[in-house]
Amino acid sequence: MSEPTGPKGLTRRQLLSRATAAGASFVVGAGFMAAPNGAWAMQTTNLKPETMASLVQMARDIYPHDHVADEYYAIAVKGYDTAEAAEGIEAGVAALDAMAQGKGHASYLAMGWERDRVDILRAMEDNPFFQQIRGGLVTGLYNQKAVWPLFGYEGASYEFGGYIDRGFDDINWL
Amino acid sequence: MTAPFELSDDSVVVVIGTGAGGGVLANELAQKGVSVVALEAGGRHLPEDYLNDEWASFGQLAWLDPRTTSGDWRVSQDFAGLPAWIVKAVGGATTHWAGASLRFQEHEWKAATTYGNVQGASLLDWPIDAAEMDPWYTKAEEKLLVTRTGDRPGLPGNNNYKVFEAGAKAIGYEGVSTGRMAIQSTPDGEYNMCQQIGFCFQGCKMGAKWSSAYRDIPEGEATGNLEVRENAQVARILHNDAGKVTGVEYHDADGNLQMQKARVVCVAGNSFESPRMLLNSASSMFPDGLANSSGQVGRNYMRHMTASVYAVFDQPVRMWRGTTMAGIVTDESRHDPSRGFVGGYELETLSLGLPFMAAFLDPGAWGREFTSALDLYENMAGMWIVGEDMPQETNRVTLNHDVKDQHGLPVVNVHFDDHPNDIAMRDHAYAQGQAIYDAVGATRTFPTPPYPSTHNLGTNRMSEKAQDGVVNKWGQTHDIENLFISDGSQFTTGAAENPTLTIVALAIRQADHLASEMSKGNL
């Protein structure tokens, strides 16, 4: 029931130099992570960048929408980069990695197939760490106004006069 | 213009709550010249304040004080601390309601007689019937300006309705329409016409939907006989040695305890807070709480057999455009035990925005089975199912002494187990709802579990005999002559219909009775 995580703290920038690959989706440097295509980057202050990268992947694996860019998942979990939350999150991601290692992978992020990562998540779905992340995503992801148009949802309508003249009954395929 | 009454003024009627019951009662009494102090736990939000934003509006309006839950209902698992989705504000849940305004059917006033012995159910006939209520329903329909009553036309159907209507007619349903709604449907009426904004649940920014917040409350205040105290949360109701109530203790906006004296107290805080106030008012004279000699206070909690069906299609619907509850199928509301259950249900269109759909479509679900449904949100249509649930003595609101609210008072625990009749009815309704959408080409349908309850009923039920319930046919408690219940908690049984119109009709009738009894010197 919390307010959505805002876009604060997220900056778009060009691909950063001295970056090292930490997973399929992310390039991580000292204290920051960035998309391989340079579309966006995010600084972390309390979490290790690799941990944030794992969280973003975990968020996508929980609520996978292939037409929604990583940027929005990153915004959704950015709020865990706090002094209070960091210890629990680091422990949770370490547990994810340990489970991945138990299946012969270097880390959760290093698992190439979504189904393998989801198997790990299914095995831990009743634990508080998983529930914390999943529960937070319900508002953290789906209550981002920038995400709504990706699903066709139009949001507020009062300021546009409602839909009385804007297609409330325009269905044409029945 | 508000009428400030002294705390020591013991000539006033104190009404607790300003929603469909309390808000209407307060206005009706004020119109008759009765002095009323209305105590409202929430603040005052008006159409200009309402937000076209589901979570932000929820934060603005919802009752979020702590509550606990138990029982086998799925709400207890999915929303353990939020058993109800109701409002803490002037106007109560009439800000949030969708506007469906249906009369009970004749047989529903006689549930025990009509349904016979249903094992595990505490069915009872109401001490009033359809003939008694007919004129009060008419007054309620005129107050709420209900479409398809009087000479008021129905609302136009939106996209979600058109899908629903086509599917319903395709499987043979006949009682299909845009329903009876307390929403202004014409441009020449007293209030703004519905602009098909689509955020009915978040408070109508046009004021086109009836709400006591901006209709009855200001009308009552204009008489000079009604004072509404906002952010005034009642702690307990006081009584004297003669066993009559004498006043109400409440926490004001600053958290200070105040005491308003009263000639009569009318409780209308919805089906959790109303019994909670009675139970929290226990004294040496009434050790089990006020008006509880029967042990019935808090029992027989009903929430309607609810569920939803959503469906996705291969083409867009955009169900969020326009009135949230845009149409109804009434064919299944009859009593027909051949379907495998007693009582009936209504099918009513419903839409949720993307944020609430993510929270309510299948709470707790994750992974591609879930997200592939949301991927087609734009192609989704939806309906809500509302049917009569069986009263059970063990479905019950009790005080939870382990959890306290911000004022240090025990919160309520809400215990609810589905009755086998509820489950049979829900399964039938899921199948019918899915058939409606399949008939117009749904590629996938979703039998969605109940949301936190919006129709909270029973818990201070009306009964002919004092041992069977809490109030008599006037909403007057059997035990205390100047203590009344004025909200949905007095429902003996729930019927299949959305309850607001009946709550309003009962409040108008109760105001008439109260004013009459007071003028005769009986109260």
PDB file of N, CA, C and O in Angstrom, chain B residues 99-123:
ATOM      1  N   GLY B  99     -22.745   3.036  -7.113  1.00  0.00           N
ATOM      2  CA  GLY B  99     -24.023   3.672  -7.405  1.00  0.00           C
ATOM      3  C   GLY B  99     -25.184   2.733  -7.672  1.00  0.00           C
ATOM      4  O   GLY B  99     -26.315   3.189  -7.869  1.00  0.00           O
ATOM      5  N   ALA B 100     -24.938   1.409  -7.680  1.00  0.00           N
ATOM      6  CA  ALA B 100     -26.019   0.461  -7.965  1.00  0.00           C
ATOM      7  C   ALA B 100     -27.082   0.554  -6.873  1.00  0.00           C
ATOM      8  O   ALA B 100     -26.773   0.449  -5.695  1.00  0.00           O
ATOM      9  N   SER B 101     -28.333   0.755  -7.276  1.00  0.00           N
ATOM     10  CA  SER B 101     -29.415   1.056  -6.335  1.00  0.00           C
ATOM     11  C   SER B 101     -30.597   0.128  -6.576  1.00  0.00           C
ATOM     12  O   SER B 101     -31.528   0.449  -7.318  1.00  0.00           O
ATOM     13  N   LEU B 102     -30.551  -1.029  -5.955  1.00  0.00           N
ATOM     14  CA  LEU B 102     -31.533  -2.084  -6.202  1.00  0.00           C
ATOM     15  C   LEU B 102     -32.366  -2.349  -4.964  1.00  0.00           C
ATOM     16  O   LEU B 102     -31.843  -2.367  -3.849  1.00  0.00           O
ATOM     17  N   ARG B 103     -33.647  -2.564  -5.175  1.00  0.00           N
ATOM     18  CA  ARG B 103     -34.513  -2.989  -4.070  1.00  0.00           C
ATOM     19  C   ARG B 103     -34.325  -4.479  -3.804  1.00  0.00           C
ATOM     20  O   ARG B 103     -34.090  -5.253  -4.732  1.00  0.00           O
ATOM     21  N   PHE B 104     -34.491  -4.861  -2.555  1.00  0.00           N
ATOM     22  CA  PHE B 104     -34.589  -6.283  -2.231  1.00  0.00           C
ATOM     23  C   PHE B 104     -35.804  -6.851  -2.967  1.00  0.00           C
ATOM     24  O   PHE B 104     -36.799  -6.166  -3.172  1.00  0.00           O
ATOM     25  N   GLN B 105     -35.731  -8.132  -3.294  1.00  0.00           N
ATOM     26  CA  GLN B 105     -36.899  -8.832  -3.809  1.00  0.00           C
ATOM     27  C   GLN B 105     -37.770  -9.260  -2.634  1.00  0.00           C
ATOM     28  O   GLN B 105     -37.286  -9.449  -1.511  1.00  0.00           O
ATOM     29  N   GLU B 106     -39.052  -9.437  -2.925  1.00  0.00           N
ATOM     30  CA  GLU B 106     -40.025  -9.703  -1.851  1.00  0.00           C
ATOM     31  C   GLU B 106     -39.615 -10.889  -0.976  1.00  0.00           C
ATOM     32  O   GLU B 106     -39.658 -10.814   0.252  1.00  0.00           O
ATOM     33  N   HIS B 107     -39.180 -11.965  -1.623  1.00  0.00           N
ATOM     34  CA  HIS B 107     -38.882 -13.173  -0.836  1.00  0.00           C
ATOM     35  C   HIS B 107     -37.646 -12.999   0.042  1.00  0.00           C
ATOM     36  O   HIS B 107     -37.453 -13.730   0.999  1.00  0.00           O
ATOM     37  N   GLU B 108     -36.792 -12.028  -0.313  1.00  0.00           N
ATOM     38  CA  GLU B 108     -35.545 -11.882   0.439  1.00  0.00           C
ATOM     39  C   GLU B 108     -35.764 -11.300   1.845  1.00  0.00           C
ATOM     40  O   GLU B 108     -34.887 -11.416   2.699  1.00  0.00           O
ATOM     41  N   TRP B 109     -36.907 -10.667   2.065  1.00  0.00           N
ATOM     42  CA  TRP B 109     -37.229 -10.211   3.425  1.00  0.00           C
ATOM     43  C   TRP B 109     -37.625 -11.387   4.303  1.00  0.00           C
ATOM     44  O   TRP B 109     -37.765 -11.249   5.521  1.00  0.00           O
ATOM     45  N   LYS B 110     -37.891 -12.521   3.679  1.00  0.00           N
ATOM     46  CA  LYS B 110     -38.359 -13.720   4.401  1.00  0.00           C
ATOM     47  C   LYS B 110     -37.407 -14.870   4.124  1.00  0.00           C
ATOM     48  O   LYS B 110     -37.823 -15.937   3.677  1.00  0.00           O
ATOM     49  N   ALA B 111     -36.151 -14.670   4.405  1.00  0.00           N
ATOM     50  CA  ALA B 111     -35.147 -15.667   4.019  1.00  0.00           C
ATOM     51  C   ALA B 111     -35.352 -16.991   4.747  1.00  0.00           C
ATOM     52  O   ALA B 111     -35.252 -18.060   4.143  1.00  0.00           O
ATOM     53  N   ALA B 112     -35.641 -16.943   6.035  1.00  0.00           N
ATOM     54  CA  ALA B 112     -35.798 -18.202   6.783  1.00  0.00           C
ATOM     55  C   ALA B 112     -36.991 -18.976   6.244  1.00  0.00           C
ATOM     56  O   ALA B 112     -36.919 -20.191   6.022  1.00  0.00           O
ATOM     57  N   THR B 113     -38.086 -18.274   6.022  1.00  0.00           N
ATOM     58  CA  THR B 113     -39.294 -18.931   5.520  1.00  0.00           C
ATOM     59  C   THR B 113     -39.076 -19.450   4.100  1.00  0.00           C
ATOM     60  O   THR B 113     -39.460 -20.571   3.766  1.00  0.00           O
ATOM     61  N   THR B 114     -38.452 -18.654   3.271  1.00  0.00           N
ATOM     62  CA  THR B 114     -38.290 -19.021   1.859  1.00  0.00           C
ATOM     63  C   THR B 114     -37.270 -20.131   1.671  1.00  0.00           C
ATOM     64  O   THR B 114     -37.478 -21.055   0.890  1.00  0.00           O
ATOM     65  N   TYR B 115     -36.147 -20.038   2.377  1.00  0.00           N
ATOM     66  CA  TYR B 115     -35.060 -20.993   2.124  1.00  0.00           C
ATOM     67  C   TYR B 115     -35.173 -22.234   2.989  1.00  0.00           C
ATOM     68  O   TYR B 115     -34.506 -23.230   2.734  1.00  0.00           O
ATOM     69  N   GLY B 116     -35.982 -22.170   4.049  1.00  0.00           N
ATOM     70  CA  GLY B 116     -36.122 -23.322   4.933  1.00  0.00           C
ATOM     71  C   GLY B 116     -34.888 -23.516   5.795  1.00  0.00           C
ATOM     72  O   GLY B 116     -34.081 -22.601   5.981  1.00  0.00           O
ATOM     73  N   ASN B 117     -34.735 -24.710   6.284  1.00  0.00           N
ATOM     74  CA  ASN B 117     -33.623 -24.992   7.190  1.00  0.00           C
ATOM     75  C   ASN B 117     -32.344 -25.229   6.397  1.00  0.00           C
ATOM     76  O   ASN B 117     -32.225 -26.208   5.677  1.00  0.00           O
ATOM     77  N   VAL B 118     -31.409 -24.320   6.500  1.00  0.00           N
ATOM     78  CA  VAL B 118     -30.109 -24.469   5.844  1.00  0.00           C
ATOM     79  C   VAL B 118     -29.087 -24.749   6.940  1.00  0.00           C
ATOM     80  O   VAL B 118     -28.854 -23.903   7.804  1.00  0.00           O
ATOM     81  N   GLN B 119     -28.514 -25.916   6.914  1.00  0.00           N
ATOM     82  CA  GLN B 119     -27.632 -26.334   8.001  1.00  0.00           C
ATOM     83  C   GLN B 119     -26.469 -25.350   8.189  1.00  0.00           C
ATOM     84  O   GLN B 119     -25.809 -24.966   7.228  1.00  0.00           O
ATOM     85  N   GLY B 120     -26.262 -24.957   9.429  1.00  0.00           N
ATOM     86  CA  GLY B 120     -25.150 -24.063   9.741  1.00  0.00           C
ATOM     87  C   GLY B 120     -25.453 -22.594   9.538  1.00  0.00           C
ATOM     88  O   GLY B 120     -24.647 -21.744   9.909  1.00  0.00           O
ATOM     89  N   ALA B 121     -26.614 -22.301   8.974  1.00  0.00           N
ATOM     90  CA  ALA B 121     -26.973 -20.892   8.737  1.00  0.00           C
ATOM     91  C   ALA B 121     -27.917 -20.414   9.830  1.00  0.00           C
ATOM     92  O   ALA B 121     -28.761 -21.167  10.305  1.00  0.00           O
ATOM     93  N   SER B 122     -27.754 -19.175  10.236  1.00  0.00           N
ATOM     94  CA  SER B 122     -28.626 -18.591  11.268  1.00  0.00           C
ATOM     95  C   SER B 122     -29.654 -17.682  10.613  1.00  0.00           C
ATOM     96  O   SER B 122     -29.797 -16.510  10.967  1.00  0.00           O
ATOM     97  N   LEU B 123     -30.347 -18.226   9.619  1.00  0.00           N
ATOM     98  CA  LEU B 123     -31.325 -17.430   8.869  1.00  0.00           C
ATOM     99  C   LEU B 123     -32.476 -16.985   9.755  1.00  0.00           C
ATOM    100  O   LEU B 123     -32.886 -17.690  10.676  1.00  0.00           O
TER     101      LEU B 123
END
